[in-house]
Short mmCIF file of C-alpha atoms in Angstrom, two decimals:
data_model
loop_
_atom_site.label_atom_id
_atom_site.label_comp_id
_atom_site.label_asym_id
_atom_site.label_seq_id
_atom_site.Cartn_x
_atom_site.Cartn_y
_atom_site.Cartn_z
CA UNK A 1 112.98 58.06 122.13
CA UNK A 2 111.81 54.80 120.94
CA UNK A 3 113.89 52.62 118.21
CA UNK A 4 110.31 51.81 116.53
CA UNK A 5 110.67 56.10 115.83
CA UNK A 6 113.64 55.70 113.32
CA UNK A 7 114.08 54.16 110.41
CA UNK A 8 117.20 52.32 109.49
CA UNK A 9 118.80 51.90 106.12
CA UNK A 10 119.90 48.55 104.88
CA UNK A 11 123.09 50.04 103.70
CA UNK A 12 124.05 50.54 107.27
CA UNK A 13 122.07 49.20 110.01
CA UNK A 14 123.79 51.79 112.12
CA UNK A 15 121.96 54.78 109.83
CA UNK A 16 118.49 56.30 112.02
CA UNK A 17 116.56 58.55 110.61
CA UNK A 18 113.46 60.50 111.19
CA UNK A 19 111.86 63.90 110.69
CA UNK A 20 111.38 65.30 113.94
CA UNK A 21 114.83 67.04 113.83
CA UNK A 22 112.82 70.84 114.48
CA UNK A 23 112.60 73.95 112.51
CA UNK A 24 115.01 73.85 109.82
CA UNK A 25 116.22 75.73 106.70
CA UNK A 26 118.88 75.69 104.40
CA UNK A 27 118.92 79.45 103.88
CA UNK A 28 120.33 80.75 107.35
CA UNK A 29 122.34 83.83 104.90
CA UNK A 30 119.43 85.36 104.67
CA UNK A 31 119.28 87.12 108.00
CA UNK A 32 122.42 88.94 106.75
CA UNK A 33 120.39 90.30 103.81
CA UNK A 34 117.54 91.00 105.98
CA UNK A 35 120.00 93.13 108.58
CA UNK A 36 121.36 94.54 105.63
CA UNK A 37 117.74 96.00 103.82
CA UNK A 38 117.04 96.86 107.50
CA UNK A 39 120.12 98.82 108.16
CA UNK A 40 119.50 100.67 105.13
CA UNK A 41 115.92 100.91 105.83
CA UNK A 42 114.92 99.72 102.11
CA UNK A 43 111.98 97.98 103.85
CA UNK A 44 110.93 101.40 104.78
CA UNK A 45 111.04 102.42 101.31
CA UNK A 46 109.72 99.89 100.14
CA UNK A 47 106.42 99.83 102.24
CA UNK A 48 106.14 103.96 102.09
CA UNK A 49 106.55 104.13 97.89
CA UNK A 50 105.16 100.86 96.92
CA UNK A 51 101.36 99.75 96.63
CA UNK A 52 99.55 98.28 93.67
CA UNK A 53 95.54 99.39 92.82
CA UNK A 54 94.50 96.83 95.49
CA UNK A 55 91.02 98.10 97.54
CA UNK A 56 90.91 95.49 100.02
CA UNK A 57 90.98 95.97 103.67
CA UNK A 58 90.91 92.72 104.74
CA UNK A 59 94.09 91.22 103.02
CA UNK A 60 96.33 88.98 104.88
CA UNK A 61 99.34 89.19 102.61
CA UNK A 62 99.96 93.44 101.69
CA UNK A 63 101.77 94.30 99.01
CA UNK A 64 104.94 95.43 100.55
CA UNK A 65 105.18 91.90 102.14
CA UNK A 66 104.44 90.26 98.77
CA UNK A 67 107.18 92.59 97.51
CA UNK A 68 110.21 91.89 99.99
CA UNK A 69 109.42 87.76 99.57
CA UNK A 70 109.54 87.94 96.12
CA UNK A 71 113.25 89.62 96.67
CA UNK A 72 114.18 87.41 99.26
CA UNK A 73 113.17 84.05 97.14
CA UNK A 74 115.32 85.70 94.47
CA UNK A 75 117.90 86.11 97.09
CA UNK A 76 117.75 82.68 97.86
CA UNK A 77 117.22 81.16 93.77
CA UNK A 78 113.89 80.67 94.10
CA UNK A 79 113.11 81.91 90.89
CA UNK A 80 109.45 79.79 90.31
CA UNK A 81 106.06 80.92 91.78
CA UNK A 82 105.11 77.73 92.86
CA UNK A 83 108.57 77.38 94.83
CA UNK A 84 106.44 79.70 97.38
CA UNK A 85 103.94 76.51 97.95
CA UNK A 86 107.17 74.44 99.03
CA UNK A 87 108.18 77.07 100.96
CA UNK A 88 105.09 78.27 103.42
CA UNK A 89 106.00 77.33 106.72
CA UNK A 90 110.00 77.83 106.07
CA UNK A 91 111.33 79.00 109.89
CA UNK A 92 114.03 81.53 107.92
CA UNK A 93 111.78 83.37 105.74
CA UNK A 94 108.65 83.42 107.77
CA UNK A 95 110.62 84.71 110.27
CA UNK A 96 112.90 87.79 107.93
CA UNK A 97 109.15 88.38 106.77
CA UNK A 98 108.17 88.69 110.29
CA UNK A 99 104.64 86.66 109.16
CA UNK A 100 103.35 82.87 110.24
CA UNK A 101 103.13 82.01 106.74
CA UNK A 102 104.35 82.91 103.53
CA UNK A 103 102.13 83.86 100.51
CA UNK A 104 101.31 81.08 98.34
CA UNK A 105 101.93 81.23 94.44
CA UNK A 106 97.76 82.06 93.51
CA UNK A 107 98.59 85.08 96.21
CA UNK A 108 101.58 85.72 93.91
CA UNK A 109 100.02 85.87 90.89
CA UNK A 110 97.22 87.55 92.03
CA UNK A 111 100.05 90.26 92.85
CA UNK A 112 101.80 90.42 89.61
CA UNK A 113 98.27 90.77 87.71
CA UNK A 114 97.46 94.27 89.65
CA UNK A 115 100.32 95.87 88.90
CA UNK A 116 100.31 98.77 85.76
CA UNK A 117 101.82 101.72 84.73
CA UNK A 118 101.76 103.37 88.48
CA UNK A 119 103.42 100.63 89.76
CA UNK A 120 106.44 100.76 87.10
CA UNK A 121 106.72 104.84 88.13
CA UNK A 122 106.64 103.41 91.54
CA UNK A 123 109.80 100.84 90.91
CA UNK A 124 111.66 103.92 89.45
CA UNK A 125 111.01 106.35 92.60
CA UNK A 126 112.06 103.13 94.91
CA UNK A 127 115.45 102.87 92.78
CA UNK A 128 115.69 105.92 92.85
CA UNK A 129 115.78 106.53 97.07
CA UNK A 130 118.01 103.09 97.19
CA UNK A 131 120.36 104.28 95.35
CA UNK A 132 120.43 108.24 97.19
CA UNK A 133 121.06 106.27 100.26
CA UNK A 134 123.71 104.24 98.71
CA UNK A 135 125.49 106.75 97.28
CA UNK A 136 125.76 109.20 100.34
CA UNK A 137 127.51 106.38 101.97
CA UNK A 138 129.95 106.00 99.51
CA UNK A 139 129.89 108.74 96.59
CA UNK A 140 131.03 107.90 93.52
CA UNK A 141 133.33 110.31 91.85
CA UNK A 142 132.91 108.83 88.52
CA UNK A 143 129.84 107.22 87.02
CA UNK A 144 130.35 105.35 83.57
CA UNK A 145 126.68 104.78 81.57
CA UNK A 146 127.46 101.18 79.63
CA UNK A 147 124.50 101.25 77.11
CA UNK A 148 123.65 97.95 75.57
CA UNK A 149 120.49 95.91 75.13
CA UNK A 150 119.65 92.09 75.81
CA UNK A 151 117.54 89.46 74.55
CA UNK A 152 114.65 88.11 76.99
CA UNK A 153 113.39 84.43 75.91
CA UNK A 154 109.56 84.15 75.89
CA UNK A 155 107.12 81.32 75.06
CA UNK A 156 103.87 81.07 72.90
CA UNK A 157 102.10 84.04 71.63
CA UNK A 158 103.16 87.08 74.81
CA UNK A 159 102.27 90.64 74.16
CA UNK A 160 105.28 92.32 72.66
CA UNK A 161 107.34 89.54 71.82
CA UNK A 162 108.92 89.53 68.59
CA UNK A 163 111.64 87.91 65.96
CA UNK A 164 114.63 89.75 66.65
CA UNK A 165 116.76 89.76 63.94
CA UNK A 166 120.07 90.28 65.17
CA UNK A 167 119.81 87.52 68.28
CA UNK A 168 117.89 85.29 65.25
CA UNK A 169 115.05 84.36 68.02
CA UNK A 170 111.97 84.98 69.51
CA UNK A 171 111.75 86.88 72.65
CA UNK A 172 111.94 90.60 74.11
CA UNK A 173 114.37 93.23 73.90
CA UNK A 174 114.90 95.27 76.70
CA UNK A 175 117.43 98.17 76.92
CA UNK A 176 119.60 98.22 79.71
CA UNK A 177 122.19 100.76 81.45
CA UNK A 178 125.08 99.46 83.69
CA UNK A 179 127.50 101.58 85.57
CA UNK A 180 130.65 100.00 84.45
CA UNK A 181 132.75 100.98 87.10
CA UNK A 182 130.67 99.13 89.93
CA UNK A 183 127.94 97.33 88.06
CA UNK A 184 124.83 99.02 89.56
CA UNK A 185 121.83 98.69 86.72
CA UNK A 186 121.27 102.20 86.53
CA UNK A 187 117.72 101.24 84.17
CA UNK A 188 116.17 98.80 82.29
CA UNK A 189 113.08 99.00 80.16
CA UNK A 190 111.39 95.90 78.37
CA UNK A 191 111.02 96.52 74.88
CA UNK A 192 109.60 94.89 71.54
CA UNK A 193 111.18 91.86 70.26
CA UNK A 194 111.52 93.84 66.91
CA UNK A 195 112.87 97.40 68.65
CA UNK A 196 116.14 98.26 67.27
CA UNK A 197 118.69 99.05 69.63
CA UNK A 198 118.39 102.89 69.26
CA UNK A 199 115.32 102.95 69.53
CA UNK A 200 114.00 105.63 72.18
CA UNK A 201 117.48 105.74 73.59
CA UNK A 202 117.53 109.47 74.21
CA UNK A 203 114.43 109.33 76.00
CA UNK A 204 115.24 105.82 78.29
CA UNK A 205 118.71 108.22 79.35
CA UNK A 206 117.81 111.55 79.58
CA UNK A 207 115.90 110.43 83.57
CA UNK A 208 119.23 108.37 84.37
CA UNK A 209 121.11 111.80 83.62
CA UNK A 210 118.94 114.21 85.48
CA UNK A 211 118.94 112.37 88.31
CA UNK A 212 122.83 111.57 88.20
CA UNK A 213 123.56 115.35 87.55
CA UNK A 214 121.11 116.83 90.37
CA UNK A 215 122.75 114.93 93.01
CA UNK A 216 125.01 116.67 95.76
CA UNK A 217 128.55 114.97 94.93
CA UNK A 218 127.76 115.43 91.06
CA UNK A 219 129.88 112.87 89.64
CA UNK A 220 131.73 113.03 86.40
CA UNK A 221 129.71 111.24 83.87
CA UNK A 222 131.00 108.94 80.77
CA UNK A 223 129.41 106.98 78.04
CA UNK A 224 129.91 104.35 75.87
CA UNK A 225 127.81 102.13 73.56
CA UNK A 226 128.83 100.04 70.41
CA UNK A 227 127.55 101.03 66.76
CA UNK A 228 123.75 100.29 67.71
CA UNK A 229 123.48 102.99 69.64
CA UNK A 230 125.32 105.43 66.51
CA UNK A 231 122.26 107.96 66.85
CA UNK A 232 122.80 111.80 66.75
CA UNK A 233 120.20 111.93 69.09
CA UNK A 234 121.63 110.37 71.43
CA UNK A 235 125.30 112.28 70.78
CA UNK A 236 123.40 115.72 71.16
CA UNK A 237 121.75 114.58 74.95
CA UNK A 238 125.25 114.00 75.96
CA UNK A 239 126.52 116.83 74.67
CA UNK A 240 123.61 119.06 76.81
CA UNK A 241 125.46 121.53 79.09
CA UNK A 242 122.93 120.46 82.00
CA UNK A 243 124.55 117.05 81.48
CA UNK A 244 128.19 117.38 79.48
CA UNK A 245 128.45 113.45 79.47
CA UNK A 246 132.05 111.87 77.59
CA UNK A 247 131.31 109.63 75.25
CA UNK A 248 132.69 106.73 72.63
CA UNK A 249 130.60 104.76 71.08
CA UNK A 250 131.10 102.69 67.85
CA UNK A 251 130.64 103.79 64.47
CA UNK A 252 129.20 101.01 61.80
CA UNK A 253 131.68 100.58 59.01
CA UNK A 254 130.53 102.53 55.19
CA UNK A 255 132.50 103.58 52.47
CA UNK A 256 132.79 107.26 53.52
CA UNK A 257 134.52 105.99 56.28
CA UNK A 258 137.11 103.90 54.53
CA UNK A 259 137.67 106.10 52.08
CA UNK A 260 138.78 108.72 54.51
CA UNK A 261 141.21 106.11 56.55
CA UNK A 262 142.00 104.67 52.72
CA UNK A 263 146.05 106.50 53.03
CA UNK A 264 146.45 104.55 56.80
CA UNK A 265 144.73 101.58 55.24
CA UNK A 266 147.39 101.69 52.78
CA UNK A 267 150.51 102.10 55.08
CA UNK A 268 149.24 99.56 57.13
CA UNK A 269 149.38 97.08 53.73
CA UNK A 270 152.99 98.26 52.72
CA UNK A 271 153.80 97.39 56.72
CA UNK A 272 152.95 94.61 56.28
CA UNK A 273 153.78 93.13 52.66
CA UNK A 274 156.91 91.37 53.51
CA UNK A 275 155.23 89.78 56.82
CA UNK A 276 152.06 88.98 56.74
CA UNK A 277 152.26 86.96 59.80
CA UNK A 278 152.83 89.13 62.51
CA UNK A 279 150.23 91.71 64.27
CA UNK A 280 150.19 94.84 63.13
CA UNK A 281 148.05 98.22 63.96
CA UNK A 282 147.85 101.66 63.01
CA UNK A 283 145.46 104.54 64.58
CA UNK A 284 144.78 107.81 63.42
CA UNK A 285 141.64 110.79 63.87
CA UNK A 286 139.58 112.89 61.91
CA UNK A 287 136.65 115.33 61.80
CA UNK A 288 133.36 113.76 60.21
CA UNK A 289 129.64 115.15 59.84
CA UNK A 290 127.33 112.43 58.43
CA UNK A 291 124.10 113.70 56.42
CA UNK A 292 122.00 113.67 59.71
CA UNK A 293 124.72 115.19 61.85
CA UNK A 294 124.02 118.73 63.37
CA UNK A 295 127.89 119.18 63.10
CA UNK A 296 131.34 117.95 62.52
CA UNK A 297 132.26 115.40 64.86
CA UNK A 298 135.69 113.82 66.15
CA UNK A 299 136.35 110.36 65.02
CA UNK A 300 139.09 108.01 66.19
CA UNK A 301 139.96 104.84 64.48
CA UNK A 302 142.05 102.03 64.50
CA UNK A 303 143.31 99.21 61.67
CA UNK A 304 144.46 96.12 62.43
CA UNK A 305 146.08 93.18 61.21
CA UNK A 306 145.34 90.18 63.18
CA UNK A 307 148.04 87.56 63.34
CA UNK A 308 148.45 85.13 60.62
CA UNK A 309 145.29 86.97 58.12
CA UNK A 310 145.54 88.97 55.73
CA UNK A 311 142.93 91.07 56.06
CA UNK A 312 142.33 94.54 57.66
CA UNK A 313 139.97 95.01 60.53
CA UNK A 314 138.35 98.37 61.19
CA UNK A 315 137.34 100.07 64.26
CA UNK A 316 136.24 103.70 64.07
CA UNK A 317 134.73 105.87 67.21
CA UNK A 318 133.40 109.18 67.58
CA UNK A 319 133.79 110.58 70.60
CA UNK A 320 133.66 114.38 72.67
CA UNK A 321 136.42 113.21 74.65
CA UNK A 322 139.63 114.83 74.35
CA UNK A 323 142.05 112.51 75.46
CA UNK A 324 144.90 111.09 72.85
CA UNK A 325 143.50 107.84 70.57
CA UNK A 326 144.78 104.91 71.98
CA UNK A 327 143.36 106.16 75.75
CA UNK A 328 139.34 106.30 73.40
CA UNK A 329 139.97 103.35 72.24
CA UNK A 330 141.10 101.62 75.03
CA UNK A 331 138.19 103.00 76.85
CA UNK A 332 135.71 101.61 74.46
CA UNK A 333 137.47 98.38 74.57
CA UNK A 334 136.51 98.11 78.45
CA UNK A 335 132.71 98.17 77.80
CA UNK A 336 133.43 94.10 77.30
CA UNK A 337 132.89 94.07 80.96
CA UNK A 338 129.09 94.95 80.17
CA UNK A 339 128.45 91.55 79.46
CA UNK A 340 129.59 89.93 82.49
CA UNK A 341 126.89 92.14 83.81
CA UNK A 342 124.11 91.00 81.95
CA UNK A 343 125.17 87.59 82.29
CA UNK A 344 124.95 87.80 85.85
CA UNK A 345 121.56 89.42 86.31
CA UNK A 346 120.35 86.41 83.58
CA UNK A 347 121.89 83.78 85.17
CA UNK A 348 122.22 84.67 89.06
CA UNK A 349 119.05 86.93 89.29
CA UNK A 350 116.29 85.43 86.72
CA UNK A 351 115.90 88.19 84.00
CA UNK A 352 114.33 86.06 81.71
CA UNK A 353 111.51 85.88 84.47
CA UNK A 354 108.77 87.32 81.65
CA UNK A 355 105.96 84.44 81.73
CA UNK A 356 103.40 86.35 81.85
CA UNK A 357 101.05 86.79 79.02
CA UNK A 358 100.70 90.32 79.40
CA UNK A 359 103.87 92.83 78.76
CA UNK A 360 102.87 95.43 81.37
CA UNK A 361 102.95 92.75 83.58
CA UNK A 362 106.40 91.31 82.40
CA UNK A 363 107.79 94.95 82.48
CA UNK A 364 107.10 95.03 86.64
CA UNK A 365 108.18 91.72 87.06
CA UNK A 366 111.42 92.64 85.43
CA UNK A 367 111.73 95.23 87.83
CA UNK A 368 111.71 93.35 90.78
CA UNK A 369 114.51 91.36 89.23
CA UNK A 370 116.33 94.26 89.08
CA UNK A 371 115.86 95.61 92.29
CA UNK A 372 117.04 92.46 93.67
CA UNK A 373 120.00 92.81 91.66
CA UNK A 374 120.87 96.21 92.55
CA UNK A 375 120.67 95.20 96.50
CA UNK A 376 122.38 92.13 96.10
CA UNK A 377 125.28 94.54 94.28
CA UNK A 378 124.84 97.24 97.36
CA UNK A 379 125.28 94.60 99.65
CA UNK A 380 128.73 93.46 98.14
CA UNK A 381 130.07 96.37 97.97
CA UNK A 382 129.58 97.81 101.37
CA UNK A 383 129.09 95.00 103.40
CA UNK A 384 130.18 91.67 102.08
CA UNK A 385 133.73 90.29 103.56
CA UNK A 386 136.80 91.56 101.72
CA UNK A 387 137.75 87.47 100.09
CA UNK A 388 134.09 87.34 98.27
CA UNK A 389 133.19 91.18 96.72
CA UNK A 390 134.84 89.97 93.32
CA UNK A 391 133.24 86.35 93.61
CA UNK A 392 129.35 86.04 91.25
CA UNK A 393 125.92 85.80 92.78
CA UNK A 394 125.65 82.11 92.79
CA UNK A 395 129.16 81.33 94.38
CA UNK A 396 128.26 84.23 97.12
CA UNK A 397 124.77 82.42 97.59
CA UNK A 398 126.21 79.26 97.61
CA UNK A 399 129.28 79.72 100.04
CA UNK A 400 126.77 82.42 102.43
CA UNK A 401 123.49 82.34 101.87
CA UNK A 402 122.99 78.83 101.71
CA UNK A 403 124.07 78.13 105.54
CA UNK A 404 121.88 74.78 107.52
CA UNK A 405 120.32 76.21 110.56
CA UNK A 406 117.93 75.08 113.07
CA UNK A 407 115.28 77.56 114.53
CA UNK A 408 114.46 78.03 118.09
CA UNK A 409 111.33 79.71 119.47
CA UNK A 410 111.57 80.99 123.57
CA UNK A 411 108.58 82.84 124.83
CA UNK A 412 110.97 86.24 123.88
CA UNK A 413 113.40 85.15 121.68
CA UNK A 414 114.27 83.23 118.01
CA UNK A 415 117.63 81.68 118.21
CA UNK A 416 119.58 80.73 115.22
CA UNK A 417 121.60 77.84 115.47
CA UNK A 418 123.93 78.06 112.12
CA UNK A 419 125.90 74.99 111.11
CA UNK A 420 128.75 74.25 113.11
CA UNK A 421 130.67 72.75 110.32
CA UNK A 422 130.33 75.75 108.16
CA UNK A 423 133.36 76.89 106.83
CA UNK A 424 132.82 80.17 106.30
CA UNK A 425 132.12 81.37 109.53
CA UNK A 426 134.74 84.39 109.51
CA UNK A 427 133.51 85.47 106.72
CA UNK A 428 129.49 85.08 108.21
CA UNK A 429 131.07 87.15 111.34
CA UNK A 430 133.17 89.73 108.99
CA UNK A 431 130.05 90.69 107.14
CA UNK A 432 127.60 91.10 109.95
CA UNK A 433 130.48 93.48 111.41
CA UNK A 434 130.61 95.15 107.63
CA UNK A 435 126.69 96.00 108.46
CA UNK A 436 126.35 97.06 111.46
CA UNK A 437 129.39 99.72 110.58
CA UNK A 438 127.31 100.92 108.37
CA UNK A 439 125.86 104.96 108.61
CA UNK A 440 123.18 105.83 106.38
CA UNK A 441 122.17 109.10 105.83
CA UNK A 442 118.75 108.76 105.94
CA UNK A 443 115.70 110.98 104.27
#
């Protein structure tokens, strides 16, 4: 080729450069994901359950393609719309999409803005089937429900958004279920800005625990929330017999409650009256029925004296569970791990992805983001290489997904020529392996 084809930098005359190096993409990881939703058959799933209330015959882009490039560009942080102009003719995803082209952001909106109520049934039934799949690979034996609720940022004048009073901001306020033991999002619903914690709790759980408790393996079920989720309601669903979940969840601090800890309170003072520098604890139990309590209840509780204060810190529980005190409360105490969670489907998946102006809207949208999360979670803990499971979405997508590769079209083949230089190519090679292992039982 021709010198007058380069150009050469004045910092070094010996620096070339042109842009006829071929077909390349910075997201080679991807075909792992891709062998990985095809090994579980999601895409399957995905184009069997899914459809919006779209009429038209003619469409180039369906919906279940929309669908699976929305995941993959979440896959790949590609959280904007418009990031799907950049990347039409992108040789990794046109070709994991099987299409010439990829759908352009008006072809994305256009998407969002049909979906409604069906479509939000829909993204439950898909879930749903995901996570049957999942699980008869690998059955849990134990399924803990962490119960919490977030706060989703939103902008200008959306439907549903609110001042929330205990984040002090604007925004939605979705409820959201974890399994603390492996961090699958068992649900998440987009809520008022103004909804209070509680509220509609018992409903948002009671599908999470019919499905849990109809399943073949029938895990043991636990549950814990802190004191905004203190609702009898939501004690007497767990304490169904179709269901008979444990639970601890936080009481808020009154005087009935201090008076009837006021004797430990008091111990705990004369412990500590000649040092009042040291830590210093003391637990104890007792039966309580509040006003709007169908019956007595067991409550655990725990003071404390941090180091160096004075004062008395107060921690009371009511649980079903009948283990001893310090086991509740150090259970409880573990549902800190619920915010690593959240953190990670905010910061490594895009929850805060709610710009539409319309809620019903937002709520799908959400969903997707959660979906993505939930197969991104699958596909470390069955298939990813032993040295990155415990490692966070971005690190994973940075060190793995993120891989240089050129593309190379034969009249019957695609080759994939991955960076040479990578150096994580064991680990590229251990996860492939890690999939193709894999035996679904499938519907």
């Amino acid at each position: 080729m021709s010198s007058l084809d380069y150009t050469t930098l004045e910092s070094n005359k010996r620096f070339k450069l042109n842009f006829d190096g071929g077909d390349l993409s910075s997201d080679a990881g991807l075909l792992l994901i891709k062998e990985f939703i095809s090994k579980l058959h999601f895409d399957k799933l995905i184009s069997s359950i899914f459809h919006t209330n779209d009429f038209s015959s003619r469409r180039t882009h369906k919906d279940d393609a929309n669908l699976l490039q929305v995941i993959y560009q979440i896959f790949s942080a590609y959280y904007e719309d418009d990031c799907a102009d950049e990347l039409t003719n992108d040789p990794i995803l046109t070709a994991v999409l099987a299409k010439k082209s990829l759908a352009s952001q008006p072809t994305l909106s256009r998407f969002y803005n049909r979906m409604d109520d069906n479509t939000l049934r829909q993204f439950d039934n898909l879930m749903k089937a995901m996570r049957r799949i999942v699980y008869k690979i690998k059955s849990p034996e134990f399924i803990l429900l962490d119960l919490d609720s977030t706060l989703l940022d939103t902008y200008g004048k959306q439907e549903g958004e609110d001042f929330n009073f205990h984040y002090q901001k604007h925004g939605y306020h979705p409820l959201v279920c974890y399994d603390g033991l492996t961090g699958d999002l068992l649900k998440i619903q987009l809520r008022d800005g103004a909804a209070y914690s509680s509220n509609g709790v018992a409903d948002f759980l009671r599908p999470v625990l019919e499905e849990l408790s109809s399943m073949e393996f029938a895990p043991e079920l636990s549950l814990r929330g802190d004191s905004g989720f203190a609702t009898p309601e939501l004690y007497e669903l767990c304490e169904e017999d179709n269901y008979k979940v444990s639970y601890a969840i936080r009481l808020k601090i009154n005087s009935k409650l201090r008076s009837l800890v006021k004797a430990e309170d008091e111990l705990l003072f004369k412990m500590t009256q000649k040092n009042a520098v040291d830590y210093a604890v003391v637990y104890g139990e007792f039966y309580y029925q509040a006003r709007i309590w169908n019956k007595p209840r067991r409550v655990v509780f725990k003071i404390e004296k941090p180091y160096n204060q004075i004062t008395h810190m107060y921690t009371f529980i009511v649980t079903n569970m009948t283990v001893d005190i310090k086991s509740v409360i150090k259970f409880y105490c573990g549902r800190g791990n619920m915010e690593n969670f959240i953190k990670e489907s905010k910061n490594g998946f895009d929850f805060g992805a709610v710009s539409s102006h319309s809620k019903l809207v937002n709520a799908n949208r959400l969903q997707i983001h959660a979906l993505s999360y939930n197969i991104f979670n699958w596909f470390k803990r069955l298939a990813l290489c032993a040295s990155m499971k415990k490692q966070c979405a971005d690190t994973i997508r940075f060190k793995l997904i993120k891989i240089a590769v050129k593309v190379v079209r034969s009249g019957r083949y695609i080759y994939f020529k991955l960076c040479s230089s990578c150096p994580y190519i064991s680990e590229f090679y251990e996860t492939l392996t890690n999939i193709n292992s894999l035996q679904p039982q499938l519907e």
